Structure formats: C-alpha cells, structure tokens
Short mmCIF file of C-alpha atoms in Angstrom, two decimals:
data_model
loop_
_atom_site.label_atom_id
_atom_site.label_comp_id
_atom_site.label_asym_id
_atom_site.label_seq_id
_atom_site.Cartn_x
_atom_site.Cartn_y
_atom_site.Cartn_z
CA UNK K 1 114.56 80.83 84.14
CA UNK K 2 112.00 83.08 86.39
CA UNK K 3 109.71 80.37 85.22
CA UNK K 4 111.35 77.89 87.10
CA UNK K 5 111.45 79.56 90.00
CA UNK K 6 108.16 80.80 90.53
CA UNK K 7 106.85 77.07 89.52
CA UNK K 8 109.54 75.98 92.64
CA UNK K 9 107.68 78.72 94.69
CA UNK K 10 104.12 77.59 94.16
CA UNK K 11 104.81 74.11 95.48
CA UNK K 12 106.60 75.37 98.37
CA UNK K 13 103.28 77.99 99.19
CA UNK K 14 101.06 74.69 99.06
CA UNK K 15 103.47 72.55 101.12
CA UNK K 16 103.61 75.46 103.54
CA UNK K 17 99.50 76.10 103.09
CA UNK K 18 99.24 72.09 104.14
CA UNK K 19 101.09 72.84 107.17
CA UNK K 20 99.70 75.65 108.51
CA UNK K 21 96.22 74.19 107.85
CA UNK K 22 97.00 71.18 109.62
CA UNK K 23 97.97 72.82 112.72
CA UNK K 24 96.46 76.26 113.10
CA UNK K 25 98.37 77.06 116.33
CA UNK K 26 101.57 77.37 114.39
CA UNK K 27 104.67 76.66 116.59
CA UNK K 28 107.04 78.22 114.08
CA UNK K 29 106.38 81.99 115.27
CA UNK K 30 108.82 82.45 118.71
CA UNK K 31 108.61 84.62 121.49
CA UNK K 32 109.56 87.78 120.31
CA UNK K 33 106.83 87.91 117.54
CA UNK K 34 104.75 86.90 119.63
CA UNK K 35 105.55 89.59 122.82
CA UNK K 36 105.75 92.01 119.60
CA UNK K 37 101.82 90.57 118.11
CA UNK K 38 100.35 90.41 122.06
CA UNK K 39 101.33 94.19 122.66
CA UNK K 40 99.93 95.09 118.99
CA UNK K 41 96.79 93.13 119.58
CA UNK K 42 96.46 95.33 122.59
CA UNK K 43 96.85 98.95 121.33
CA UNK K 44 94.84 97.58 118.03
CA UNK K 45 91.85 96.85 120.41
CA UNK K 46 92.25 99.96 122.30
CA UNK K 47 91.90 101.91 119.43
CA UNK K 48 89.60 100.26 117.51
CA UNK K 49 87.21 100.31 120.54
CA UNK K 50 84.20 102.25 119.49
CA UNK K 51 83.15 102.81 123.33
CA UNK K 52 86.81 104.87 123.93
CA UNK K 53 86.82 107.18 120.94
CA UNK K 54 84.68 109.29 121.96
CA UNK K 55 86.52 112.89 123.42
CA UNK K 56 85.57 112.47 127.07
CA UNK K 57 87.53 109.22 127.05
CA UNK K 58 90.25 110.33 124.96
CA UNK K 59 92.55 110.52 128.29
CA UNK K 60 91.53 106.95 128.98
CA UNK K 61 92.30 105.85 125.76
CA UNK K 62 95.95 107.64 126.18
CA UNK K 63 96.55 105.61 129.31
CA UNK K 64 95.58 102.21 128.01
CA UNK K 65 98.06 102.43 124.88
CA UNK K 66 100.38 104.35 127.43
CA UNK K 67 100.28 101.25 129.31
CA UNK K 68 100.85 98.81 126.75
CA UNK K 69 103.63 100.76 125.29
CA UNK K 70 105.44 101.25 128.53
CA UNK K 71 105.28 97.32 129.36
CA UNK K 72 107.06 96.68 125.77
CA UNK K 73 109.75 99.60 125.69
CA UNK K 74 112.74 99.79 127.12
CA UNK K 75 113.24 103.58 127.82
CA UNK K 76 116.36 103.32 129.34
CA UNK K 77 118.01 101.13 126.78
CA UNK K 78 116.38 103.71 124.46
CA UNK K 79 118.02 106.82 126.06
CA UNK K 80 121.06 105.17 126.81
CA UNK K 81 121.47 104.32 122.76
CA UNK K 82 120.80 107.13 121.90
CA UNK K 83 122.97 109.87 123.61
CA UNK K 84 125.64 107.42 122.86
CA UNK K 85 128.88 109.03 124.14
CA UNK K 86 127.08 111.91 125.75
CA UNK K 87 125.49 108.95 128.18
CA UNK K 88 129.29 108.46 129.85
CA UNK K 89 129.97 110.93 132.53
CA UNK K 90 125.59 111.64 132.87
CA UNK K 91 125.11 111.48 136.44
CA UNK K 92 122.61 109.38 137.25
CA UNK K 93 120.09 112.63 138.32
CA UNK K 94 120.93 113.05 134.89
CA UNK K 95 120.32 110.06 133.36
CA UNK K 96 116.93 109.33 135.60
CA UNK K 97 115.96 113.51 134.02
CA UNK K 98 116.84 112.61 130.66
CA UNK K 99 114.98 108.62 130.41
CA UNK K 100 112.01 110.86 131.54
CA UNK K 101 111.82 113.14 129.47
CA UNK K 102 112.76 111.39 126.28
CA UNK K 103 110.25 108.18 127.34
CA UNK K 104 107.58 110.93 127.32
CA UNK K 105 108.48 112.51 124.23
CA UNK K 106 108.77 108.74 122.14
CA UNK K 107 105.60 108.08 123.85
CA UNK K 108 103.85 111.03 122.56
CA UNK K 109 105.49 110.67 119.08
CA UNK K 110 104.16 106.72 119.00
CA UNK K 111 100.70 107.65 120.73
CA UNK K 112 100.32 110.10 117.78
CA UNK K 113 101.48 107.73 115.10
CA UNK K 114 98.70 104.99 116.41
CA UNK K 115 95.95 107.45 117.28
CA UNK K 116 95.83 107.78 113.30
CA UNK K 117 94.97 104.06 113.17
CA UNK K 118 92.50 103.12 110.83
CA UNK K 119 92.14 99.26 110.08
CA UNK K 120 96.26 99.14 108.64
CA UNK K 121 96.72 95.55 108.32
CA UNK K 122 99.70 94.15 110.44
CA UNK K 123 101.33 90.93 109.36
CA UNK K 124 104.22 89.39 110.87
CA UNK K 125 106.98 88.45 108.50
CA UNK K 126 109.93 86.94 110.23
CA UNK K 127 112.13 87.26 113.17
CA UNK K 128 115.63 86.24 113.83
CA UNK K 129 117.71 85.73 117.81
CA UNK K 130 120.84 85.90 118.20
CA UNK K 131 121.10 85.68 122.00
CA UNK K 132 119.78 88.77 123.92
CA UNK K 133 118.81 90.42 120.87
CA UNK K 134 116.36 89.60 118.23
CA UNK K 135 114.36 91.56 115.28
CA UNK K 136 111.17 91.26 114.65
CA UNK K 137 110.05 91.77 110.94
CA UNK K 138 106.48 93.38 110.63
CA UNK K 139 104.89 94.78 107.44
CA UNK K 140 102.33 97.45 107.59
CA UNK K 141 99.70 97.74 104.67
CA UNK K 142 98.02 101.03 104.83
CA UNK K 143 94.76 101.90 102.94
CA UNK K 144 96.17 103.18 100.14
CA UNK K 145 98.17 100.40 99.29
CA UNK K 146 101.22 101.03 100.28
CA UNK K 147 103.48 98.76 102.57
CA UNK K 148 105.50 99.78 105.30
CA UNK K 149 108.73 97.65 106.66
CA UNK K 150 108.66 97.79 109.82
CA UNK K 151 111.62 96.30 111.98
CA UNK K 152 111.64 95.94 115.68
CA UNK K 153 114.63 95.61 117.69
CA UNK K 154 114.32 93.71 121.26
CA UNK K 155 116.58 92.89 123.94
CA UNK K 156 115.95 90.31 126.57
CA UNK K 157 115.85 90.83 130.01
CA UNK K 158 115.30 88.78 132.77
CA UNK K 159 113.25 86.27 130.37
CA UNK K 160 110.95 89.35 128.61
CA UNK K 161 111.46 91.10 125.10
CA UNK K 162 111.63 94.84 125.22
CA UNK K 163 111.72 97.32 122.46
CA UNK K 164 114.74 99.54 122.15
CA UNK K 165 114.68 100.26 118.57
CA UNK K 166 111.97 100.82 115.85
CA UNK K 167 113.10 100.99 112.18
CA UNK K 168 110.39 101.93 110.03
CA UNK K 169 111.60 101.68 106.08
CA UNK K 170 114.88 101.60 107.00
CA UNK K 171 115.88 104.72 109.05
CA UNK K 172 115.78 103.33 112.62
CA UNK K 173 114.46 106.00 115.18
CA UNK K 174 117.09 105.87 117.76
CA UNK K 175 120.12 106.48 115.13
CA UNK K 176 117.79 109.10 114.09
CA UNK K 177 117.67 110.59 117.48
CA UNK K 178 120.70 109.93 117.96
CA UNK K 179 122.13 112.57 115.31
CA UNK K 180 119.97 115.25 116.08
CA UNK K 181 121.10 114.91 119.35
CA UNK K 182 124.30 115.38 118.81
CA UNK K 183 123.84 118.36 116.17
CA UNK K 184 121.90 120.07 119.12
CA UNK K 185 125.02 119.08 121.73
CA UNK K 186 127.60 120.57 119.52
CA UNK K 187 125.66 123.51 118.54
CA UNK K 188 124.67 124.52 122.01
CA UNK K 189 125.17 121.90 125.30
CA UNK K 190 123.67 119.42 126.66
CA UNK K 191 121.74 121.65 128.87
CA UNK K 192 120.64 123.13 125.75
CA UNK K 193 119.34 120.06 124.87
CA UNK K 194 117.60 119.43 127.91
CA UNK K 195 115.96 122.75 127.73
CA UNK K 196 115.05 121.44 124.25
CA UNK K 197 113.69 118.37 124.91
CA UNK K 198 111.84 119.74 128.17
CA UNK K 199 109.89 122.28 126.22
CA UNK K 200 108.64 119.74 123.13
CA UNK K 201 107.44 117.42 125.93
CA UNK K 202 105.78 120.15 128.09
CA UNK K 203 104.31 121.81 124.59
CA UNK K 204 101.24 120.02 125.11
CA UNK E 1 106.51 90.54 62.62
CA UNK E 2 106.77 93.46 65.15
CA UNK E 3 103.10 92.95 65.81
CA UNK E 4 103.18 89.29 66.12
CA UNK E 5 106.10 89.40 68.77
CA UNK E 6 103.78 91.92 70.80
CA UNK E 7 101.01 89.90 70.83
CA UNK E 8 103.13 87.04 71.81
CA UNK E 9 104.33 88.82 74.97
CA UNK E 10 100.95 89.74 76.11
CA UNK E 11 100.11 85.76 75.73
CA UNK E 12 103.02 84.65 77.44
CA UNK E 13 102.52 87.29 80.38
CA UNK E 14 98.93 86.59 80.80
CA UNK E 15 99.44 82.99 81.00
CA UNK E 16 101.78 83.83 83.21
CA UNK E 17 99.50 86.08 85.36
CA UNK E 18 96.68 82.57 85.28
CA UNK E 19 99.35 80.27 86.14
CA UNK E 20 100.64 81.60 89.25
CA UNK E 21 98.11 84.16 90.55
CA UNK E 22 96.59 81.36 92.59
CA UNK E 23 99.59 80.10 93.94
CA UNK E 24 101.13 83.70 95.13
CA UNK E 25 98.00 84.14 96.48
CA UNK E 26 97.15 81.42 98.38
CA UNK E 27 100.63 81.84 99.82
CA UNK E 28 100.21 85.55 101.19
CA UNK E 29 98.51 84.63 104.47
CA UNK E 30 101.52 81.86 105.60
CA UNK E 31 104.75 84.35 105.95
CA UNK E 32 105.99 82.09 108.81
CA UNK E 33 108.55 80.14 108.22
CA UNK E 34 112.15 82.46 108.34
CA UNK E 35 113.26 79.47 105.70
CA UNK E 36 110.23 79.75 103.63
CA UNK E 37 110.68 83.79 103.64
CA UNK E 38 114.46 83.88 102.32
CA UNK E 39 113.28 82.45 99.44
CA UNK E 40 109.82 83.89 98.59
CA UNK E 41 111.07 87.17 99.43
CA UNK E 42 107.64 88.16 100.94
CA UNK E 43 109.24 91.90 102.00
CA UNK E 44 108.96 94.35 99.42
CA UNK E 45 111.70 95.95 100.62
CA UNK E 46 114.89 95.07 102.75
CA UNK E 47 114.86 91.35 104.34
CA UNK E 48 116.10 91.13 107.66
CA UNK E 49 119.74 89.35 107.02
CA UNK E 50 120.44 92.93 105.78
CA UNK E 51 119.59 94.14 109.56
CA UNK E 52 122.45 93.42 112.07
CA UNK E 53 120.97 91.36 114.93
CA UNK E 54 121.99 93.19 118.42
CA UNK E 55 122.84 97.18 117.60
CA UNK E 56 125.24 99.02 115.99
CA UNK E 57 126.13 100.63 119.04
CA UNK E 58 127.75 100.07 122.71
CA UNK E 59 128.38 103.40 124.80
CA UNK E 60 132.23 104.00 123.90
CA UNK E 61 132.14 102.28 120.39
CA UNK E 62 130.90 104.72 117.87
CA UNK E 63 132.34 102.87 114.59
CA UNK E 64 129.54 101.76 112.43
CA UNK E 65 127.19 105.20 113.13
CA UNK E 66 128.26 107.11 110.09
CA UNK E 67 127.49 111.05 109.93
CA UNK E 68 127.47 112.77 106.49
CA UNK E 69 129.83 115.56 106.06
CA UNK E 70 127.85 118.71 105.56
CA UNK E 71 130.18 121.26 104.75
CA UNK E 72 127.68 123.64 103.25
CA UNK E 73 125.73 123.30 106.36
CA UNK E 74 124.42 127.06 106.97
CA UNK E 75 123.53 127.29 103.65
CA UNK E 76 121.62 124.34 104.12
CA UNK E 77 119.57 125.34 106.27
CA UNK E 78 118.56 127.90 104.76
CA UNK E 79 117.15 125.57 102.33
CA UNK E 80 115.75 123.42 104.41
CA UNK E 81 113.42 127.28 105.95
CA UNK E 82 112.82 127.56 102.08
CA UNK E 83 111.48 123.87 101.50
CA UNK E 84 109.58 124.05 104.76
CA UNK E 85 107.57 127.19 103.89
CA UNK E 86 107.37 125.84 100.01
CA UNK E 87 105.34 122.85 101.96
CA UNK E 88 103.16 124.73 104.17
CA UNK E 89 102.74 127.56 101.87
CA UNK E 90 102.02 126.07 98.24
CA UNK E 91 102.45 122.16 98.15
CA UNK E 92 99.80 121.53 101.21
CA UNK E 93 97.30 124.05 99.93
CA UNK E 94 97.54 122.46 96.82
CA UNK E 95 97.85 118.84 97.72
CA UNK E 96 94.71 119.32 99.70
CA UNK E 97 92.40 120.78 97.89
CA UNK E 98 93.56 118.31 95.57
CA UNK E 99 92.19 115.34 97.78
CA UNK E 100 89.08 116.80 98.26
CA UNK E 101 88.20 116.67 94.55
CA UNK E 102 89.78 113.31 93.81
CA UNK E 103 89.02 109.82 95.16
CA UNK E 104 91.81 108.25 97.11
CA UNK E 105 91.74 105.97 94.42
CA UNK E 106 92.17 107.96 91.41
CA UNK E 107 95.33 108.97 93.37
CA UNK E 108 96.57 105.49 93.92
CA UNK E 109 96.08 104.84 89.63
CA UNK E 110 98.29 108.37 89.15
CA UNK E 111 100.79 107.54 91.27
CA UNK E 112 101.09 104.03 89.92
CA UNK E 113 101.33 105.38 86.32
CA UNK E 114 104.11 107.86 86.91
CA UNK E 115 105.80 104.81 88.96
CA UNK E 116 105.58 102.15 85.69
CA UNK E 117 106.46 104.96 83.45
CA UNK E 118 110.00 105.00 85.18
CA UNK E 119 110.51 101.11 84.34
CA UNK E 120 113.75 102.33 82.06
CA UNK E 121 115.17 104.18 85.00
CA UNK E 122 114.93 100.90 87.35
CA UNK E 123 115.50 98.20 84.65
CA UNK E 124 119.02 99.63 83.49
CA UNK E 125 120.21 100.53 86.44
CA UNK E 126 119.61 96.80 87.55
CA UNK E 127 121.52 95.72 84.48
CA UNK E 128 124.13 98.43 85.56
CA UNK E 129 124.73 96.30 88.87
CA UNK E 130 124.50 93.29 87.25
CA UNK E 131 120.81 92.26 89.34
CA UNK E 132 120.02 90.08 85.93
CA UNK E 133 116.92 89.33 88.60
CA UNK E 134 115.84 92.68 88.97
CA UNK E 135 116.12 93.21 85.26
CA UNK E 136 113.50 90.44 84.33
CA UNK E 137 111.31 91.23 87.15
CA UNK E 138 110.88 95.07 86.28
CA UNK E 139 110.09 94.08 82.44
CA UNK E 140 107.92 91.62 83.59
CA UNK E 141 106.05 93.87 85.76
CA UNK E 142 106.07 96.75 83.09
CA UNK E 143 104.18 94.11 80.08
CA UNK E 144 101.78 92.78 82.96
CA UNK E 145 101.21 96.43 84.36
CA UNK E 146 100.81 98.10 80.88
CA UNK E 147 98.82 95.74 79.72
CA UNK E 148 96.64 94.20 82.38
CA UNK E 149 96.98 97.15 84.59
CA UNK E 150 95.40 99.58 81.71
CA UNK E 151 98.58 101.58 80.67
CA UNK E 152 99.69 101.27 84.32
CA UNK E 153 97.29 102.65 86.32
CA UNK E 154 96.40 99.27 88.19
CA UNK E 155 99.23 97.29 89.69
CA UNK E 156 98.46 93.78 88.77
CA UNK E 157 102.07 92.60 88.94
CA UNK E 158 101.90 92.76 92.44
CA UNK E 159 99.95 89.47 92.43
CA UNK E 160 102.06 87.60 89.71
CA UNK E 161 105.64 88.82 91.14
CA UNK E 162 106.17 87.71 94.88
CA UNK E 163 109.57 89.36 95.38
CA UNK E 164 110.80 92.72 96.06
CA UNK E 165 110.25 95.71 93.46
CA UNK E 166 113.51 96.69 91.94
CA UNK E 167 113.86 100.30 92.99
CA UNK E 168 116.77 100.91 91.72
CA UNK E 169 118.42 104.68 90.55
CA UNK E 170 121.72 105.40 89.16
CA UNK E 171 122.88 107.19 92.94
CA UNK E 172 122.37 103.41 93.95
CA UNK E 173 124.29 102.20 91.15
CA UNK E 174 127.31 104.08 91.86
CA UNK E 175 127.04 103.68 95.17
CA UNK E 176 127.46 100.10 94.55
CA UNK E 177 130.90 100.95 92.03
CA UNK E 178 132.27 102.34 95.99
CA UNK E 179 131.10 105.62 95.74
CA UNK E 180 130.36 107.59 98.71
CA UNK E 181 127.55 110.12 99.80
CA UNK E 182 130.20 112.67 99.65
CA UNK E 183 128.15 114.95 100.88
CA UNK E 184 125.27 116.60 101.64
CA UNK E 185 122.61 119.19 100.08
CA UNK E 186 119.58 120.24 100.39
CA UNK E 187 118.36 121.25 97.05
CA UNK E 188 115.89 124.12 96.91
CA UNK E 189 112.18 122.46 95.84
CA UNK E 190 113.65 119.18 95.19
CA UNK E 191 114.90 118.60 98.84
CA UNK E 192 117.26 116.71 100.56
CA UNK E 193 120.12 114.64 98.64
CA UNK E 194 124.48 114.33 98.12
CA UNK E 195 126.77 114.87 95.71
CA UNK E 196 126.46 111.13 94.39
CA UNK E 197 122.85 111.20 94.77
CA UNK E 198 122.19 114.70 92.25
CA UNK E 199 125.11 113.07 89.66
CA UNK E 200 122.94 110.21 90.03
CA UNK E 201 119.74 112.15 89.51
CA UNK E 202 121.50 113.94 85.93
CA UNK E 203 122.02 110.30 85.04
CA UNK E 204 118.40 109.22 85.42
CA UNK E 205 117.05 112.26 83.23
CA UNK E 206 118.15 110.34 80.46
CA UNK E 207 116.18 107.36 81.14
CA UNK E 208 113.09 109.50 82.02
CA UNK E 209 110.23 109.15 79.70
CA UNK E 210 108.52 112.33 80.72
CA UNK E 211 111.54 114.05 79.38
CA UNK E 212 111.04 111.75 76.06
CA UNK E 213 107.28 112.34 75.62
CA UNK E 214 107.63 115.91 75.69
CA UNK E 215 110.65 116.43 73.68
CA UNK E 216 109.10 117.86 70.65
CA UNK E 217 105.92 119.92 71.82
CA UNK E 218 106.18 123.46 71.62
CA UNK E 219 106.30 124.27 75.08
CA UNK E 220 108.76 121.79 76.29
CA UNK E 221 109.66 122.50 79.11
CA UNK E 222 106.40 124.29 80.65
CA UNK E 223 104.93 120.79 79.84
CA UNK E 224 107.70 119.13 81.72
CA UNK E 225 107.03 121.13 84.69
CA UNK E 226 103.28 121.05 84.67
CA UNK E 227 103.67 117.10 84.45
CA UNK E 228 106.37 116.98 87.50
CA UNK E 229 104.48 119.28 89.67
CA UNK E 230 101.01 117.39 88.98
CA UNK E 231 103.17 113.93 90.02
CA UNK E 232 103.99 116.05 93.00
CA UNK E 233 101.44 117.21 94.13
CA UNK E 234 99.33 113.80 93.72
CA UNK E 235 102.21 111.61 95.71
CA UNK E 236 101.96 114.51 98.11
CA UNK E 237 97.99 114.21 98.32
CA UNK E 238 98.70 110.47 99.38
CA UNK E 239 101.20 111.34 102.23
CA UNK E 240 99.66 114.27 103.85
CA UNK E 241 100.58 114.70 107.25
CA UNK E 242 103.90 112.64 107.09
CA UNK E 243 106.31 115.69 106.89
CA UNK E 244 104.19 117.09 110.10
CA UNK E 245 104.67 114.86 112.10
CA UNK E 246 108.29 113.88 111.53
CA UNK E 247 108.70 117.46 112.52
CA UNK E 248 106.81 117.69 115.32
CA UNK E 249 108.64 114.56 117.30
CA UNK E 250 111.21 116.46 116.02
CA UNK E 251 113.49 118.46 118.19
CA UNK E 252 116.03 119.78 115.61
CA UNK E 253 113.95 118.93 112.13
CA UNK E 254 116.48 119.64 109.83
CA UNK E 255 119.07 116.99 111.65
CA UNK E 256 116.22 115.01 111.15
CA UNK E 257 115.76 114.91 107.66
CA UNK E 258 119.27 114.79 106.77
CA UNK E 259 119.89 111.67 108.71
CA UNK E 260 116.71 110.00 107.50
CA UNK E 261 117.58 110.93 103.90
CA UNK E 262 120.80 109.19 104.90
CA UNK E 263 119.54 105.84 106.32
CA UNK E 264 116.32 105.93 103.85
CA UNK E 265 119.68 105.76 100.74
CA UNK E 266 121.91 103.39 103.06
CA UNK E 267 119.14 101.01 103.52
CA UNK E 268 118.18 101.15 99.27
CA UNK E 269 121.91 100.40 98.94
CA UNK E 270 122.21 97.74 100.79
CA UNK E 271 118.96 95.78 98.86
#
C-alpha cells in the first residue's frame, strides 16, 4: 500500500524535477517567500562576511542585520498582539514607550539567535495568502542534523510583507510573549512590567 | 522459518531503500509547489494547513489563546528554581565536558539510538489513534534503521521515508480521545508537563525498552538510571545553550516555559 504511494511520489519528484529544470527562475514561489528569502539572503551575507566578524566591526555588523530586520518587522503589529487586552486603554505615550522597548528587546533576542549562525541551511517550503495575511513555511537544518520548522507570519501593508509573528517548532513567539506578559501584569502592573522590560533591554 | 522471514524483511527493505533513494532524493531540492508539498509531506513536522492563516488574535477577542490552569502555581515555581540550578549546576557541567571528549558526531549516533529504540512507544500509540500511516512508517523506519543504520545509530530512513516522523506518545493519544491538559506541573528533574501528559508518561514506561533490557540485571534500577541520565546528558550536549537563551529574552522565564511546553504539546496534537 506504502508501495504505491511512494512509486506515485517518485514520478511526481521527476515531473516536478523537469519543471524546475526547464525554467530555473521558478514563478511558483510568491511574494511573501520571496520578501521572507530577500531579507534572509541579507542577514545570511552579513554574517557570513569574513571582513565584519572581526570585534572592531562587531557594532557594524549589529546595524546591518538591525537594518534588515527592522525593514521586515512589524513592531507595532508585534506589540500590539501581544499585550492583547492590556493594548486598549494604552495611551499612545504608552504605546509609542512600549513598541520601543519591546522592538529593542525582539531585536536583541533575534540578533543573538543569528549571531550564532554557522552555515544552517535555509530552504523554503511553502507559503499560503489569504488576503492581508500569509505564512511563510521555512525549514532550518542545523549542523547536527536536526530540522527546525520555522513559520513566519506576515501582514500586508500598503503593498509590502511584514513580520508580526515567528513560530519556531510550533510555539509562536508573540503568544509566548504574550502570556508572560500577562503573568507579569497580574502579578504586579503594567508599570511593573515596564520597569521589567526597561531593565532586560538596558542590561546590556 | 523465523529466520527466513527476517531475512526476507531485510530484502524487501533494502530493495526498498535502492528503489526509491534516488527518487526522494532527487526530489529534496524542488519543495515549491504548495500542491506538490501536501502530498510529499516534505515538513518533518506540522504542515502549514494546521497553521491558521491571519492570527488568532484581534485586540478585544481573546477566544482561541488558551492559558493552562496552574493551580499549584507557587509550588511550581519552586520547581522550576530547582530545575534551573539542576541545569546550571550538574547537567551543563556535565553536558560539557561531555562535548569536549566526544565528536559531535558520536553524539548525533547516541541520540539516534535511544530515538529508534523507542519505535514501540511511537508505533502503538499510532495504532492507538488509528494513524495506520504512522504505524507502517515507524516499522519501516525501525527494519531500515536497525539494519542499515547499524543497530540505529545512523538514520538511513530519512532518505527512503519522505514524510513526517511519527512522534507520537500516549499524552498525544489521549489527547486525541478529548482529553485536556488539565493542568500543569513542573516535575522536579524531569521538568515541565500536565496531568494528561505524566498519565501519559506512566503509560509509555510500558512500551520502553530500556525498562525491558534491564529488567533482570542485578542492579535494575541503578542501570536504568545510569542509562537515562547518559541519554540526558548526550541530547543535552547537542542543545547547549538553548535553555540560555530562552531565558535570557526572557522576562518572566518560568511563564515562558510553561507556555512553550504548552504550544510545543498543542502543536504535536494537532499533527
């Protein structure tokens, strides 16, 4: 029965191989894989850039995958998702304080996660629209041979793709935010998590 | 006749591995198509129909975030202090020094053996959910893995089985009989899990080989432990530096690991 299958799937791989070989620019990836694979290929090169790794440069470095990131991400959308009910009633000081300092404090968590770089392999897998939103399906193969689902949530606006959610094997960031958040609200105040939030960013 | 049925296996699966390594293969490079992946099922783990398109959340609509009750919540915590300092005090130490003696390799082989040892676990509970699929596959990945992977150490299977692994546990299975998290706990050394989840773990003992293999030494259960805590300490080896930084873009860490626990189980579930 599995037989049958798997026979089904070869001939479908050598269709598909025929395809792709035939024409290499391959119109079947859309925009938001390929916003998602542009600002990848970017922070990739950045990097892998022998000339920037040394220390000296290491603040240049930061600022070229700072930039990168910040074109991509939607911090607002970000901040906005994830104080969730707490976001009603924000003033907007309050809301402009708060984008600020959680935009830094994603930025520093990502910067870290890609500073570790070392030659993962990054294929794109699928994506799917429905409207404004999309998801972008990435899978990350590290060195020791284990893969990574990655699944990036976008939102258009104003005819660009922007990041406001990163699931990475299944626990999406935001939503993961989003609870400690709220244990930190009910267990102190927002203004306890403000002071919170301020001190992990200004740590370093 | 037993003998002859073996060997018969080991022909079919090898055949098996000649006939369609090429094709799975030549395939790997092309995951394009969103038609093509539905059916190969390229991801190893959930596709992306099982992720809602848009967000599970609207400022004002809160239905669909779901928080686990945590009744024993101080206690907990307390936990959680214990499992941090168990990390930073023993498992680290160990896990490091570890690395420095053994190749990265070596580690991959271990880690791969202790996972195709657990076949039983993740083969019945398939059956239990009726994912005939998953059944077949994780068989068919044991024989090709025992045998052409040298007792499991090598993960050959990979190559010869496109689809997903078949991680499944018997939390996941009644999970998918309607049972809830119910809620959560934080087990000292074994870390974070629910009420479902730790009946679920008791279940799995059964299936567990290790507890099989050493059932009639003399020192039972020391060799139990010394063969968990190795397995530990060599998965650990492999994700060094994980734990630190979850808690360091952290602001409350123990929030953190609860809800990832949470949405690392919901996501399994939903496979």
């Amino acid at each position: 029965m599995t037989l049958r299958k798997y026979e089904y799937h070869g001939i479908l791989f050598l269709l598909l191989f025929v395809i792709c070989s035939v024409n290499p620019s391959n119109a079947t990836a859309g925009e938001p894989t390929e916003e998602i694979r542009h600002t990848t290929d970017r922070i990739i090169a950045v990097v892998s850039d022998p000339a920037l790794k040394s220390p000296e440069n290491a603040s240049e470095r930061k600022k070229l995958i700072r930039e990168a990131v910040d074109e991509r991400f939607d911090w607002e959308e970000m901040s906005r998702r994830t104080l969730a009910r707490n976001w009603v009633g924000r003033t907007d000081d309050e809301k402009k304080e708060f984008i600020d300092l959680f935009g830094k404090l994603l930025e520093r968590t990502y910067l870290e996660k890609v500073e570790d770089y070392s030659g993962e392999k990054v294929s794109y897998i699928d994506e799917k629209i429905d409207g404004d939103y999309a998801i972008v399906k990435v899978n990350i193969l590290t060195k020791n041979d284990r893969e990574i689902p990655v699944f990036y949530r976008l939102k258009s606006k104003n005819d660009k793709w922007f990041v406001y959610d990163i699931l990475i094997e299944g626990v999406s960031l935001i939503n993961n935010y989003r609870s400690q958040f709220n244990s930190i609200i009910t267990r102190s105040s927002y203004q306890g998590l403000i002071k919170k939030l301020r001190d992990s960013v200004e740590e370093k | 006749m037993e003998i002859r049925l073996k060997w018969l296996l080991n022909v079919v699966v090898i055949l098996f591995c000649l006939l369609f390594y090429s094709n799975t293969y030549a395939g790997e490079d092309f995951p394009q198509s969103s038609e093509s992946f539905r059916h190969e099922g390229f991801s190893q783990q959930n596709k992306i129909d099982d992720i809602k398109v848009g967000s599970d959340y609207s400022p004002g609509d809160e239905e669909g975030i779901y928080v686990i009750p945590d009744p024993f919540e101080p206690i907990n915590r307390g936990f959680y202090i214990f499992n941090d300092k168990l990390y930073f005090w023993v498992l680290k130490p160990v896990s490091t020094g570890y690395k420095k003696v053994v190749p990265e390799s070596i580690r991959v082989n271990v880690r791969n053996f202790f996972y195709n040892l657990c076949m039983p676990i993740r083969a019945v509970n398939c059956l239990l959910q009726g994912k005939i699929d998953g059944f077949g596959i994780e068989i068919g990945r044991f024989f090709v893995n025992t045998t052409a992977g040298m007792m499991g150490l090598g993960d050959p299977a990979k190559k010869v089985f496109s689809g997903p692994k078949y991680d499944e546990d018997f939390g996941q299975t009644l999970a998918f009989y309607g049972l809830d998290f119910g809620f959560f706990i934080m087990w000292p050394v074994l870390g974070p899990s629910s009420l479902r989840d730790t009946i679920g773990l008791a279940g799995d003992m059964f299936l567990d080989p290790v507890n099989y293999y050493v059932k009639d030494l003399t020192n039972e259960t020391a060799v139990n432990l010394i063969v968990r805590s190795y397995d530990r300490v060599n998965s650990t080896s492999l994700v060094l530096g994980e734990y630190e930084s979850l808690k360091r873009s952290a602001l409350d860490p123990y929030a953190a690991v609860r809800d990832a626990y949470v949405q690392y189980r919901q996501s399994k579930i939903r496979e």
